[in-house]
Each structure stands twice: as structure tokens, then as C-alpha cells.
Amino acid sequence: MYEIIKSGGILMWPIIISSIISVAIVIERYWTLRVANVRPKDQLPQVWRWIKNQQLDSEKIKNLRQSSLFGSVLAAGLQASRYGRDAMKDAIQEAGDHAAHEMERFLSTLGTIAAISPLLGLLGTVLGMVDVFSDIMTQGTGNTSILAGGISKALITTAAGLTVAIPSVVFHRALVRKVDELTVLMEQDSIKLVDAIHSDGAAQKK
């Protein structure tokens, strides 16, 4: 393995570093974006029980905000609920944007790695081919084994770059989709809370 890396030239090292960063991001994001971590399924029913039983206070809202990203969205909406439906929706929208930004952390880096890895590989191949043509100028074309070996070495970086780029593209798209799905679910649940609180309030006024 070391010989392959060595024969690929200096550009193999940024490709290897990119692969390590890519793997680390994928593992970290999949661990962080677990549904149970971002949007616990029992959180909304718990909030609604607090409201029904008149147990909702500043301490519970504080704990709710710190419990998960979805909890922070609900907490923002609950704090603004006294100012009316529109204010509550605006607060939820703002908190939801912040939550989405948190979920998208490092995804731009993963997308950059997916884009530049094949370019690094191509650059390594071009530099390798320059060396091959330099050998042709000094030794001629008689020694085919040297030329074949030089070309194969030049192509190593392209293969390495594609090996990093292809999984990075796949996981980047999968994670972006996961973030979108979680964002939609949080938005739908938040709107349910808005409708429940203000429809209930309207019914009590009547």
C-alpha cells in the first residue's frame, strides 16, 4: 500500500487527508442526525401534556430548549405563543432555520471534498504524464516497460481521487436528503402545536 501511495506522488497525500475527513464527517453526521437525537418522538406529546395540565413553566421550557434541536424549536414557539399565532409561527420559523443550519454543519465540507478529489487526481495524473514524456525525451520510446510503468503510476492519483469522490457524493446527497426530511418533520409537528394552542385558546374565548 505504501508503495502505491509513494508512486502516486505528492498529490496522493491531500487525497488521503480528504478521504479521512470525509469518513469522519459521514460518521459524525449520521450519529448526530439520528431521529431520536434530533426529534424525539415523545417530545411533542410531552409538551402538550404540560400545556393541558398547566405544568408548563420557564424551567421546563429551558430544559426543552436544551434537550434537542426540535426541543429548541418548540421552546421558541412556546415563548412567543403569548403574542399570538403569527408571532409564534415567526419564532418557530427562525428557530427552525437555526436548527437546519446546525444539521447541515460540515455538509459543505463534504461536498467540497466530493468536488475537488477527482480534480486532485486528475492534476496528479497530468503531472505524472509530464514525467512520462520527459522520460521519452531522454530515453526514447524503445523501453516500453518504463513507459507503461510511468503511465500506470500517473493514473494512480486519478483512481484514488475517484475512490474518494464517488462515496463522498453519495453520502453528501443522502445526508442532505436526511436533513430535508428532518426539517419537514419538525416543521409539521411545530405547526400542529401552533394550531392546537391557538385553536384551543380561541375555543376557550368563545
PDB file of C-alpha atoms in Angstrom:
ATOM      1  CA  MET A   1       0.000   0.000   0.000  1.00  0.00           C
ATOM      2  CA  TYR A   2       2.773   2.422   0.891  1.00  0.00           C
ATOM      3  CA  GLU A   3       4.453   1.756  -2.452  1.00  0.00           C
ATOM      4  CA  ILE A   4       1.229   2.622  -4.272  1.00  0.00           C
ATOM      5  CA  ILE A   5       0.885   5.836  -2.298  1.00  0.00           C
ATOM      6  CA  LYS A   6       4.530   6.681  -2.895  1.00  0.00           C
ATOM      7  CA  SER A   7       4.278   6.020  -6.621  1.00  0.00           C
ATOM      8  CA  GLY A   8       1.234   8.287  -6.866  1.00  0.00           C
ATOM      9  CA  GLY A   9       3.334  11.300  -5.945  1.00  0.00           C
ATOM     10  CA  ILE A  10       2.841  14.188  -3.584  1.00  0.00           C
ATOM     11  CA  LEU A  11      -0.814  14.754  -4.529  1.00  0.00           C
ATOM     12  CA  MET A  12      -1.728  11.404  -3.008  1.00  0.00           C
ATOM     13  CA  TRP A  13      -1.383  12.962   0.438  1.00  0.00           C
ATOM     14  CA  PRO A  14      -4.116  15.605   0.092  1.00  0.00           C
ATOM     15  CA  ILE A  15      -6.345  12.908  -1.409  1.00  0.00           C
ATOM     16  CA  ILE A  16      -5.706  10.639   1.580  1.00  0.00           C
ATOM     17  CA  ILE A  17      -6.321  13.500   4.023  1.00  0.00           C
ATOM     18  CA  SER A  18      -9.552  14.324   2.177  1.00  0.00           C
ATOM     19  CA  SER A  19     -10.679  10.704   2.483  1.00  0.00           C
ATOM     20  CA  ILE A  20     -10.063  10.722   6.243  1.00  0.00           C
ATOM     21  CA  ILE A  21     -12.013  13.966   6.671  1.00  0.00           C
ATOM     22  CA  SER A  22     -14.832  12.609   4.506  1.00  0.00           C
ATOM     23  CA  VAL A  23     -15.174   9.421   6.556  1.00  0.00           C
ATOM     24  CA  ALA A  24     -15.096  11.408   9.799  1.00  0.00           C
ATOM     25  CA  ILE A  25     -17.844  13.769   8.606  1.00  0.00           C
ATOM     26  CA  VAL A  26     -20.088  10.929   7.423  1.00  0.00           C
ATOM     27  CA  ILE A  27     -19.786   9.051  10.727  1.00  0.00           C
ATOM     28  CA  GLU A  28     -20.290  12.197  12.822  1.00  0.00           C
ATOM     29  CA  ARG A  29     -23.299  13.409  10.835  1.00  0.00           C
ATOM     30  CA  TYR A  30     -25.086  10.047  10.803  1.00  0.00           C
ATOM     31  CA  TRP A  31     -24.562   9.787  14.553  1.00  0.00           C
ATOM     32  CA  THR A  32     -25.717  13.360  15.188  1.00  0.00           C
ATOM     33  CA  LEU A  33     -28.698  13.241  12.824  1.00  0.00           C
ATOM     34  CA  ARG A  34     -30.359  10.232  14.399  1.00  0.00           C
ATOM     35  CA  VAL A  35     -34.106  10.857  14.624  1.00  0.00           C
ATOM     36  CA  ALA A  36     -34.096  10.004  18.335  1.00  0.00           C
ATOM     37  CA  ASN A  37     -31.434  12.663  18.847  1.00  0.00           C
ATOM     38  CA  VAL A  38     -32.853  15.445  16.663  1.00  0.00           C
ATOM     39  CA  ARG A  39     -36.607  14.861  17.034  1.00  0.00           C
ATOM     40  CA  PRO A  40     -37.553  12.522  19.892  1.00  0.00           C
ATOM     41  CA  LYS A  41     -40.996  11.104  19.112  1.00  0.00           C
ATOM     42  CA  ASP A  42     -42.308  11.603  22.648  1.00  0.00           C
ATOM     43  CA  GLN A  43     -41.321  15.278  22.866  1.00  0.00           C
ATOM     44  CA  LEU A  44     -44.388  16.860  21.290  1.00  0.00           C
ATOM     45  CA  PRO A  45     -46.883  14.721  23.293  1.00  0.00           C
ATOM     46  CA  GLN A  46     -44.976  15.618  26.469  1.00  0.00           C
ATOM     47  CA  VAL A  47     -45.218  19.338  25.707  1.00  0.00           C
ATOM     48  CA  TRP A  48     -48.910  19.012  25.018  1.00  0.00           C
ATOM     49  CA  ARG A  49     -49.433  17.204  28.363  1.00  0.00           C
ATOM     50  CA  TRP A  50     -47.642  20.032  30.136  1.00  0.00           C
ATOM     51  CA  ILE A  51     -49.940  22.552  28.473  1.00  0.00           C
ATOM     52  CA  LYS A  52     -53.108  20.577  29.215  1.00  0.00           C
ATOM     53  CA  ASN A  53     -52.120  20.066  32.862  1.00  0.00           C
ATOM     54  CA  GLN A  54     -50.933  23.686  33.196  1.00  0.00           C
ATOM     55  CA  GLN A  55     -47.466  22.484  34.170  1.00  0.00           C
ATOM     56  CA  LEU A  56     -45.547  24.489  31.597  1.00  0.00           C
ATOM     57  CA  ASP A  57     -43.121  26.929  33.213  1.00  0.00           C
ATOM     58  CA  SER A  58     -39.838  28.664  32.409  1.00  0.00           C
ATOM     59  CA  GLU A  59     -37.775  25.790  33.827  1.00  0.00           C
ATOM     60  CA  LYS A  60     -39.483  23.214  31.604  1.00  0.00           C
ATOM     61  CA  ILE A  61     -39.056  25.469  28.567  1.00  0.00           C
ATOM     62  CA  LYS A  62     -35.355  25.859  29.383  1.00  0.00           C
ATOM     63  CA  ASN A  63     -34.909  22.081  29.666  1.00  0.00           C
ATOM     64  CA  LEU A  64     -36.896  21.611  26.474  1.00  0.00           C
ATOM     65  CA  ARG A  65     -34.615  24.011  24.596  1.00  0.00           C
ATOM     66  CA  GLN A  66     -31.517  22.114  25.718  1.00  0.00           C
ATOM     67  CA  SER A  67     -32.904  18.638  25.073  1.00  0.00           C
ATOM     68  CA  SER A  68     -32.743  18.539  21.252  1.00  0.00           C
ATOM     69  CA  LEU A  69     -32.920  20.669  18.123  1.00  0.00           C
ATOM     70  CA  PHE A  70     -36.637  20.019  17.874  1.00  0.00           C
ATOM     71  CA  GLY A  71     -36.969  20.953  21.528  1.00  0.00           C
ATOM     72  CA  SER A  72     -35.292  24.292  20.830  1.00  0.00           C
ATOM     73  CA  VAL A  73     -37.806  24.957  18.036  1.00  0.00           C
ATOM     74  CA  LEU A  74     -40.756  24.103  20.286  1.00  0.00           C
ATOM     75  CA  ALA A  75     -39.337  26.212  23.124  1.00  0.00           C
ATOM     76  CA  ALA A  76     -39.012  29.229  20.833  1.00  0.00           C
ATOM     77  CA  GLY A  77     -42.620  28.829  19.734  1.00  0.00           C
ATOM     78  CA  LEU A  78     -43.914  28.403  23.279  1.00  0.00           C
ATOM     79  CA  GLN A  79     -42.145  31.522  24.484  1.00  0.00           C
ATOM     80  CA  ALA A  80     -43.717  33.549  21.680  1.00  0.00           C
ATOM     81  CA  SER A  81     -47.180  31.965  21.931  1.00  0.00           C
ATOM     82  CA  ARG A  82     -48.479  34.714  24.260  1.00  0.00           C
ATOM     83  CA  TYR A  83     -48.029  37.265  21.465  1.00  0.00           C
ATOM     84  CA  GLY A  84     -50.368  35.497  19.059  1.00  0.00           C
ATOM     85  CA  ARG A  85     -50.352  32.928  16.302  1.00  0.00           C
ATOM     86  CA  ASP A  86     -48.235  34.898  13.817  1.00  0.00           C
ATOM     87  CA  ALA A  87     -45.561  35.694  16.395  1.00  0.00           C
ATOM     88  CA  MET A  88     -45.411  32.041  17.400  1.00  0.00           C
ATOM     89  CA  LYS A  89     -45.042  30.920  13.784  1.00  0.00           C
ATOM     90  CA  ASP A  90     -42.304  33.504  13.159  1.00  0.00           C
ATOM     91  CA  ALA A  91     -40.390  32.359  16.231  1.00  0.00           C
ATOM     92  CA  ILE A  92     -40.683  28.724  15.126  1.00  0.00           C
ATOM     93  CA  GLN A  93     -39.522  29.640  11.614  1.00  0.00           C
ATOM     94  CA  GLU A  94     -36.469  31.456  12.953  1.00  0.00           C
ATOM     95  CA  ALA A  95     -35.575  28.621  15.342  1.00  0.00           C
ATOM     96  CA  GLY A  96     -36.190  26.093  12.566  1.00  0.00           C
ATOM     97  CA  ASP A  97     -33.752  27.903  10.275  1.00  0.00           C
ATOM     98  CA  HIS A  98     -31.137  27.772  13.023  1.00  0.00           C
ATOM     99  CA  ALA A  99     -31.816  24.056  13.572  1.00  0.00           C
ATOM    100  CA  ALA A 100     -31.476  23.359   9.848  1.00  0.00           C
ATOM    101  CA  HIS A 101     -28.179  25.243   9.817  1.00  0.00           C
ATOM    102  CA  GLU A 102     -26.947  23.088  12.707  1.00  0.00           C
ATOM    103  CA  MET A 103     -27.979  19.890  10.906  1.00  0.00           C
ATOM    104  CA  GLU A 104     -26.162  20.994   7.743  1.00  0.00           C
ATOM    105  CA  ARG A 105     -22.888  21.509   9.615  1.00  0.00           C
ATOM    106  CA  PHE A 106     -19.877  20.035   7.751  1.00  0.00           C
ATOM    107  CA  LEU A 107     -22.001  19.057   4.727  1.00  0.00           C
ATOM    108  CA  SER A 108     -20.488  21.859   2.646  1.00  0.00           C
ATOM    109  CA  THR A 109     -17.042  20.475   3.501  1.00  0.00           C
ATOM    110  CA  LEU A 110     -18.143  17.002   2.404  1.00  0.00           C
ATOM    111  CA  GLY A 111     -19.488  18.451  -0.845  1.00  0.00           C
ATOM    112  CA  THR A 112     -16.210  20.282  -1.445  1.00  0.00           C
ATOM    113  CA  ILE A 113     -14.244  17.070  -0.949  1.00  0.00           C
ATOM    114  CA  ALA A 114     -16.531  15.301  -3.412  1.00  0.00           C
ATOM    115  CA  ALA A 115     -15.850  18.058  -5.965  1.00  0.00           C
ATOM    116  CA  ILE A 116     -12.078  18.515  -5.581  1.00  0.00           C
ATOM    117  CA  SER A 117     -10.942  14.894  -5.081  1.00  0.00           C
ATOM    118  CA  PRO A 118     -11.221  13.922  -8.767  1.00  0.00           C
ATOM    119  CA  LEU A 119      -9.577  17.215  -9.724  1.00  0.00           C
ATOM    120  CA  LEU A 120      -6.644  16.475  -7.433  1.00  0.00           C
ATOM    121  CA  GLY A 121      -6.427  13.026  -9.003  1.00  0.00           C
ATOM    122  CA  LEU A 122      -6.505  14.490 -12.490  1.00  0.00           C
ATOM    123  CA  LEU A 123      -3.804  17.003 -11.591  1.00  0.00           C
ATOM    124  CA  GLY A 124      -1.641  14.184 -10.262  1.00  0.00           C
ATOM    125  CA  THR A 125      -2.143  12.261 -13.484  1.00  0.00           C
ATOM    126  CA  VAL A 126      -1.222  15.284 -15.593  1.00  0.00           C
ATOM    127  CA  LEU A 127       1.966  15.812 -13.595  1.00  0.00           C
ATOM    128  CA  GLY A 128       2.726  12.106 -13.920  1.00  0.00           C
ATOM    129  CA  MET A 129       2.256  12.228 -17.687  1.00  0.00           C
ATOM    130  CA  VAL A 130       4.640  15.178 -17.834  1.00  0.00           C
ATOM    131  CA  ASP A 131       7.251  12.948 -16.184  1.00  0.00           C
ATOM    132  CA  VAL A 132       6.477  10.188 -18.703  1.00  0.00           C
ATOM    133  CA  PHE A 133       7.046  12.488 -21.663  1.00  0.00           C
ATOM    134  CA  SER A 134      10.245  13.717 -20.028  1.00  0.00           C
ATOM    135  CA  ASP A 135      11.431  10.098 -19.918  1.00  0.00           C
ATOM    136  CA  ILE A 136      10.504   9.690 -23.594  1.00  0.00           C
ATOM    137  CA  MET A 137      12.624  12.708 -24.474  1.00  0.00           C
ATOM    138  CA  THR A 138      15.652  11.371 -22.587  1.00  0.00           C
ATOM    139  CA  GLN A 139      15.364   7.611 -23.244  1.00  0.00           C
ATOM    140  CA  GLY A 140      13.256   7.403 -26.376  1.00  0.00           C
ATOM    141  CA  THR A 141      10.328   5.083 -26.926  1.00  0.00           C
ATOM    142  CA  GLY A 142      12.285   1.847 -27.076  1.00  0.00           C
ATOM    143  CA  ASN A 143      11.842   0.847 -23.451  1.00  0.00           C
ATOM    144  CA  THR A 144       8.109   0.129 -23.298  1.00  0.00           C
ATOM    145  CA  SER A 145       8.238  -1.256 -19.750  1.00  0.00           C
ATOM    146  CA  ILE A 146       9.424   2.093 -18.384  1.00  0.00           C
ATOM    147  CA  LEU A 147       6.714   3.934 -20.303  1.00  0.00           C
ATOM    148  CA  ALA A 148       3.986   1.524 -19.196  1.00  0.00           C
ATOM    149  CA  GLY A 149       5.135   1.777 -15.600  1.00  0.00           C
ATOM    150  CA  GLY A 150       5.208   5.552 -15.753  1.00  0.00           C
ATOM    151  CA  ILE A 151       1.702   5.743 -17.214  1.00  0.00           C
ATOM    152  CA  SER A 152       0.294   3.345 -14.620  1.00  0.00           C
ATOM    153  CA  LYS A 153       1.848   5.427 -11.843  1.00  0.00           C
ATOM    154  CA  ALA A 154       0.375   8.569 -13.370  1.00  0.00           C
ATOM    155  CA  LEU A 155      -3.124   7.053 -13.314  1.00  0.00           C
ATOM    156  CA  ILE A 156      -2.949   6.058  -9.636  1.00  0.00           C
ATOM    157  CA  THR A 157      -3.917   9.534  -8.443  1.00  0.00           C
ATOM    158  CA  THR A 158      -6.967   9.623 -10.720  1.00  0.00           C
ATOM    159  CA  ALA A 159      -8.120   6.276  -9.368  1.00  0.00           C
ATOM    160  CA  ALA A 160      -7.508   7.451  -5.801  1.00  0.00           C
ATOM    161  CA  GLY A 161      -9.360  10.718  -6.377  1.00  0.00           C
ATOM    162  CA  LEU A 162     -12.396   8.921  -7.827  1.00  0.00           C
ATOM    163  CA  THR A 163     -12.338   6.404  -4.972  1.00  0.00           C
ATOM    164  CA  VAL A 164     -12.725   9.300  -2.533  1.00  0.00           C
ATOM    165  CA  ALA A 165     -15.126  11.387  -4.641  1.00  0.00           C
ATOM    166  CA  ILE A 166     -17.761   8.760  -5.502  1.00  0.00           C
ATOM    167  CA  PRO A 167     -18.659   7.742  -1.913  1.00  0.00           C
ATOM    168  CA  SER A 168     -18.456  11.389  -0.836  1.00  0.00           C
ATOM    169  CA  VAL A 169     -21.042  12.393  -3.452  1.00  0.00           C
ATOM    170  CA  VAL A 170     -23.345   9.515  -2.461  1.00  0.00           C
ATOM    171  CA  PHE A 171     -23.176  10.261   1.266  1.00  0.00           C
ATOM    172  CA  HIS A 172     -23.446  14.021   0.738  1.00  0.00           C
ATOM    173  CA  ARG A 173     -26.703  13.621  -1.165  1.00  0.00           C
ATOM    174  CA  ALA A 174     -28.028  11.107   1.358  1.00  0.00           C
ATOM    175  CA  LEU A 175     -27.250  13.424   4.274  1.00  0.00           C
ATOM    176  CA  VAL A 176     -28.766  16.458   2.548  1.00  0.00           C
ATOM    177  CA  ARG A 177     -31.944  14.445   1.989  1.00  0.00           C
ATOM    178  CA  LYS A 178     -31.924  13.342   5.631  1.00  0.00           C
ATOM    179  CA  VAL A 179     -31.632  16.962   6.777  1.00  0.00           C
ATOM    180  CA  ASP A 180     -34.516  17.965   4.489  1.00  0.00           C
ATOM    181  CA  GLU A 181     -36.714  15.165   5.842  1.00  0.00           C
ATOM    182  CA  LEU A 182     -35.980  16.072   9.460  1.00  0.00           C
ATOM    183  CA  THR A 183     -36.638  19.747   8.743  1.00  0.00           C
ATOM    184  CA  VAL A 184     -40.017  18.962   7.191  1.00  0.00           C
ATOM    185  CA  LEU A 185     -40.997  16.700  10.097  1.00  0.00           C
ATOM    186  CA  MET A 186     -40.069  19.356  12.666  1.00  0.00           C
ATOM    187  CA  GLU A 187     -41.980  21.997  10.723  1.00  0.00           C
ATOM    188  CA  GLN A 188     -45.103  19.812  10.515  1.00  0.00           C
ATOM    189  CA  ASP A 189     -45.028  18.986  14.234  1.00  0.00           C
ATOM    190  CA  SER A 190     -44.430  22.626  15.152  1.00  0.00           C
ATOM    191  CA  ILE A 191     -47.424  23.749  13.103  1.00  0.00           C
ATOM    192  CA  LYS A 192     -49.535  21.128  14.915  1.00  0.00           C
ATOM    193  CA  LEU A 193     -48.544  22.742  18.197  1.00  0.00           C
ATOM    194  CA  VAL A 194     -49.378  26.215  16.893  1.00  0.00           C
ATOM    195  CA  ASP A 195     -52.802  25.059  15.677  1.00  0.00           C
ATOM    196  CA  ALA A 196     -53.504  23.196  18.908  1.00  0.00           C
ATOM    197  CA  ILE A 197     -52.585  26.088  21.198  1.00  0.00           C
ATOM    198  CA  HIS A 198     -54.391  28.825  19.298  1.00  0.00           C
ATOM    199  CA  SER A 199     -57.436  26.814  18.303  1.00  0.00           C
ATOM    200  CA  ASP A 200     -57.774  25.790  21.926  1.00  0.00           C
ATOM    201  CA  GLY A 201     -57.347  29.391  23.029  1.00  0.00           C
ATOM    202  CA  ALA A 202     -59.957  30.566  20.537  1.00  0.00           C
ATOM    203  CA  ALA A 203     -62.401  27.895  21.747  1.00  0.00           C
ATOM    204  CA  GLN A 204     -61.936  28.972  25.368  1.00  0.00           C
ATOM    205  CA  LYS A 205     -62.656  32.622  24.476  1.00  0.00           C
ATOM    206  CA  LYS A 206     -65.933  31.580  22.912  1.00  0.00           C
TER     207      LYS A 206
END
